[in-house]
Amino acid sequence: MSAIAFAQRRPLTTRLATAIPIAILWVFFASANLSNWRATHRPIGLGATALELLVACLFVFRRSPWLVSKSRVAWIAATIGTFGMVAGRPAFAPVADLEWLYSGMQIAGAVVSAAAVIALGRSFGIVAANRGIQTRGPYRWVRHPLYSGYVLTEIGYLLENPSLRNCCLFAVVMSFQAVRIVEEERTLSEDPAYRRYCEQVGSRIVPSIRRMRSSTS
């Protein structure tokens, strides 16, 4: 039995019902970081907070897919991989006192994710689905630039706030992100256009220097 199904357009009430819990989670995450800003006078988790806000907003306005995965694993991996880090909490104690580096990593990751989202437009999605194959912008160099931004931002947040809770959460989220990538590529591989794209762009998360040079030359 196929794990892929044709998707139906979601009613506005359904979209709002699924978006509200995500918004509440983001508010708790942002509030925890903002309260630490007032106490320490440092923008702790600035990039991570911005990235989670971006994802939460796009979750509401995303386009309905043509094909969507019916796999429970895909849905669980997508949910935890996308929103798992909002359960993280500030524990400001930057490793080796490199606060500037970890803040920069978070901002850089948020910028990479924003560039990926701009390329996607309303084709942004959470669970493995086909909303159209995108090959422009950062997708010229890596197949999952949005997740590249996630990884960079979340590593920066972890190194800035190294607690047992955040370490365990990071390990869980990264594990599910890996599963999410596999499930997403399995779904998209139903499309011949995506199979051709994979032949052209081999890197999933970390861009190939050779590929970047050939694209810009």
Short mmCIF file of C-alpha atoms in Angstrom, two decimals:
data_model
loop_
_atom_site.label_atom_id
_atom_site.label_comp_id
_atom_site.label_asym_id
_atom_site.label_seq_id
_atom_site.Cartn_x
_atom_site.Cartn_y
_atom_site.Cartn_z
CA MET A 1 0.00 0.00 0.00
CA SER A 2 1.43 3.37 -1.01
CA ALA A 3 2.70 5.64 1.75
CA ILE A 4 1.96 8.66 -0.48
CA ALA A 5 -1.51 10.13 -0.99
CA PHE A 6 -3.05 12.95 -2.99
CA ALA A 7 -3.67 15.83 -0.61
CA GLN A 8 -6.87 17.77 -0.17
CA ARG A 9 -7.01 21.48 0.58
CA ARG A 10 -7.23 22.06 4.33
CA PRO A 11 -10.10 24.25 5.59
CA LEU A 12 -9.11 27.50 7.30
CA THR A 13 -10.49 26.24 10.63
CA THR A 14 -8.25 23.17 10.44
CA ARG A 15 -5.21 25.27 9.63
CA LEU A 16 -5.90 27.58 12.56
CA ALA A 17 -6.54 24.69 14.93
CA THR A 18 -3.13 23.20 14.14
CA ALA A 19 -1.38 26.58 14.16
CA ILE A 20 -2.58 27.76 17.58
CA PRO A 21 -0.66 25.12 19.63
CA ILE A 22 2.48 25.95 17.64
CA ALA A 23 2.01 29.65 18.37
CA ILE A 24 1.61 28.93 22.08
CA LEU A 25 4.82 26.87 22.13
CA TRP A 26 6.69 29.70 20.41
CA VAL A 27 5.36 32.25 22.93
CA PHE A 28 6.68 30.16 25.84
CA PHE A 29 10.07 29.76 24.12
CA ALA A 30 10.34 33.47 23.28
CA SER A 31 9.18 34.53 26.75
CA ALA A 32 11.82 32.37 28.43
CA ASN A 33 14.55 33.95 26.31
CA LEU A 34 13.21 37.50 26.65
CA SER A 35 13.09 37.25 30.43
CA ASN A 36 16.77 36.27 30.36
CA TRP A 37 17.55 39.24 28.13
CA ARG A 38 16.19 41.55 30.80
CA ALA A 39 18.18 39.80 33.52
CA THR A 40 21.51 39.51 31.69
CA HIS A 41 21.18 42.41 29.21
CA ARG A 42 22.31 40.02 26.47
CA PRO A 43 20.24 38.87 23.46
CA ILE A 44 20.30 35.19 24.43
CA GLY A 45 18.85 32.93 21.75
CA LEU A 46 18.13 35.83 19.39
CA GLY A 47 18.71 33.84 16.19
CA ALA A 48 16.86 30.78 17.47
CA THR A 49 13.87 32.88 18.52
CA ALA A 50 13.75 34.61 15.12
CA LEU A 51 13.99 31.30 13.27
CA GLU A 52 11.22 29.66 15.28
CA LEU A 53 8.98 32.71 14.68
CA LEU A 54 9.63 32.49 10.94
CA VAL A 55 8.73 28.80 10.86
CA ALA A 56 5.61 29.32 12.99
CA CYS A 57 4.33 32.05 10.65
CA LEU A 58 5.00 30.06 7.50
CA PHE A 59 3.25 27.06 9.03
CA VAL A 60 -0.01 29.05 8.82
CA PHE A 61 0.41 30.37 5.28
CA ARG A 62 1.91 27.34 3.55
CA ARG A 63 0.37 26.04 0.31
CA SER A 64 -1.58 22.80 0.23
CA PRO A 65 0.56 19.98 -1.27
CA TRP A 66 -0.15 17.86 -4.32
CA LEU A 67 1.11 14.69 -2.69
CA VAL A 68 1.66 14.10 1.01
CA SER A 69 3.20 11.26 2.98
CA LYS A 70 0.81 9.08 5.00
CA SER A 71 3.67 7.60 7.02
CA ARG A 72 3.30 8.08 10.78
CA VAL A 73 7.08 8.17 11.04
CA ALA A 74 7.19 11.07 8.58
CA TRP A 75 4.59 13.05 10.53
CA ILE A 76 6.25 12.44 13.90
CA ALA A 77 9.73 13.25 12.54
CA ALA A 78 8.48 16.43 10.88
CA THR A 79 6.74 17.69 14.02
CA ILE A 80 9.62 17.00 16.41
CA GLY A 81 12.30 18.03 13.92
CA THR A 82 10.59 21.37 13.25
CA PHE A 83 9.29 22.39 16.65
CA GLY A 84 11.29 20.29 19.13
CA MET A 85 13.77 23.01 20.03
CA VAL A 86 11.06 25.36 21.26
CA ALA A 87 11.18 23.18 24.38
CA GLY A 88 14.76 24.41 24.92
CA ARG A 89 15.41 26.94 27.66
CA PRO A 90 18.18 29.51 28.16
CA ALA A 91 21.05 28.45 30.40
CA PHE A 92 23.57 31.12 29.50
CA ALA A 93 27.11 29.76 29.95
CA PRO A 94 28.77 30.00 26.53
CA VAL A 95 31.40 27.33 25.93
CA ALA A 96 34.91 28.88 26.09
CA ASP A 97 33.23 32.30 26.53
CA LEU A 98 32.68 32.55 22.77
CA GLU A 99 29.30 34.24 23.09
CA TRP A 100 29.86 36.33 19.96
CA LEU A 101 30.54 33.22 17.87
CA TYR A 102 27.42 31.37 19.02
CA SER A 103 25.21 34.41 18.53
CA GLY A 104 26.68 34.77 15.04
CA MET A 105 25.99 31.11 14.28
CA GLN A 106 22.35 31.55 15.28
CA ILE A 107 21.94 34.66 13.14
CA ALA A 108 23.73 33.05 10.19
CA GLY A 109 21.52 29.96 10.48
CA ALA A 110 18.40 32.11 10.57
CA VAL A 111 19.59 33.97 7.46
CA VAL A 112 20.25 30.71 5.60
CA SER A 113 16.80 29.43 6.56
CA ALA A 114 15.21 32.72 5.52
CA ALA A 115 16.92 32.50 2.12
CA ALA A 116 15.60 28.95 1.71
CA VAL A 117 12.11 30.06 2.70
CA ILE A 118 12.17 32.96 0.22
CA ALA A 119 13.10 30.47 -2.51
CA LEU A 120 10.27 28.15 -1.40
CA GLY A 121 7.61 30.84 -1.04
CA ARG A 122 4.30 29.27 -0.03
CA SER A 123 5.71 25.87 -0.99
CA PHE A 124 7.10 25.67 2.54
CA GLY A 125 5.79 22.65 4.42
CA ILE A 126 6.29 20.60 7.56
CA VAL A 127 5.56 16.97 6.72
CA ALA A 128 7.04 15.21 3.69
CA ALA A 129 5.00 16.41 0.68
CA ASN A 130 5.32 17.65 -2.89
CA ARG A 131 4.42 21.33 -3.26
CA GLY A 132 6.56 21.74 -6.34
CA ILE A 133 10.29 21.11 -6.87
CA GLN A 134 12.43 24.12 -6.01
CA THR A 135 15.91 24.51 -7.50
CA ARG A 136 16.64 28.23 -7.15
CA GLY A 137 18.48 30.23 -4.49
CA PRO A 138 20.37 28.08 -1.96
CA TYR A 139 18.74 24.98 -3.48
CA ARG A 140 21.36 25.27 -6.23
CA TRP A 141 24.02 24.13 -3.73
CA VAL A 142 22.26 21.88 -1.22
CA ARG A 143 19.01 19.90 -1.28
CA HIS A 144 17.84 20.92 2.20
CA PRO A 145 19.12 24.45 2.94
CA LEU A 146 16.29 25.10 5.39
CA TYR A 147 17.53 22.22 7.54
CA SER A 148 21.12 23.46 7.12
CA GLY A 149 19.96 26.69 8.74
CA TYR A 150 18.21 24.76 11.52
CA VAL A 151 21.36 22.81 12.33
CA LEU A 152 23.59 25.89 12.41
CA THR A 153 21.17 27.88 14.56
CA GLU A 154 20.49 25.07 17.00
CA ILE A 155 24.18 24.24 17.44
CA GLY A 156 24.78 27.91 18.19
CA TYR A 157 21.95 27.94 20.72
CA LEU A 158 23.22 24.78 22.40
CA LEU A 159 26.80 26.07 22.71
CA GLU A 160 25.46 29.34 24.10
CA ASN A 161 23.13 27.53 26.51
CA PRO A 162 24.80 24.18 27.33
CA SER A 163 22.46 22.41 29.75
CA LEU A 164 21.58 18.74 30.09
CA ARG A 165 18.03 19.53 28.98
CA ASN A 166 19.20 21.35 25.85
CA CYS A 167 21.79 18.67 25.01
CA CYS A 168 19.23 15.86 25.23
CA LEU A 169 16.70 17.89 23.27
CA PHE A 170 19.25 18.69 20.57
CA ALA A 171 20.16 15.01 20.17
CA VAL A 172 16.49 14.03 19.83
CA VAL A 173 15.69 16.83 17.37
CA MET A 174 18.70 16.10 15.16
CA SER A 175 17.81 12.40 15.08
CA PHE A 176 14.31 13.18 13.92
CA GLN A 177 15.61 15.72 11.40
CA ALA A 178 17.66 12.93 9.83
CA VAL A 179 14.57 10.73 9.62
CA ARG A 180 12.63 13.67 8.23
CA ILE A 181 15.12 14.14 5.38
CA VAL A 182 14.89 10.47 4.43
CA GLU A 183 11.08 10.54 4.46
CA GLU A 184 10.96 13.78 2.50
CA GLU A 185 13.28 12.50 -0.22
CA ARG A 186 11.32 9.25 -0.42
CA THR A 187 8.14 11.25 -1.07
CA LEU A 188 9.69 13.66 -3.55
CA SER A 189 11.40 10.83 -5.45
CA GLU A 190 7.97 9.95 -6.84
CA ASP A 191 8.51 13.02 -9.05
CA PRO A 192 10.94 12.53 -11.99
CA ALA A 193 11.90 16.22 -11.73
CA TYR A 194 13.20 15.64 -8.21
CA ARG A 195 15.20 12.61 -9.26
CA ARG A 196 16.90 14.73 -11.95
CA TYR A 197 17.52 17.45 -9.37
CA CYS A 198 19.21 14.95 -7.02
CA GLU A 199 21.55 13.93 -9.83
CA GLN A 200 22.62 17.58 -10.17
CA VAL A 201 22.82 18.44 -6.45
CA GLY A 202 24.31 15.65 -4.37
CA SER A 203 24.74 17.47 -1.03
CA ARG A 204 21.88 17.24 1.46
CA ILE A 205 22.92 19.57 4.30
CA VAL A 206 26.52 20.78 3.84
CA PRO A 207 27.09 22.44 0.44
CA SER A 208 29.87 21.19 -1.76
CA ILE A 209 32.58 23.81 -2.35
CA ARG A 210 33.07 22.48 -5.87
CA ARG A 211 29.36 22.79 -6.58
CA MET A 212 29.24 26.38 -5.25
CA ARG A 213 32.22 27.37 -7.39
CA SER A 214 30.71 25.87 -10.55
CA SER A 215 27.34 27.57 -9.86
CA THR A 216 28.89 31.01 -9.41
CA SER A 217 31.40 30.77 -12.27
#
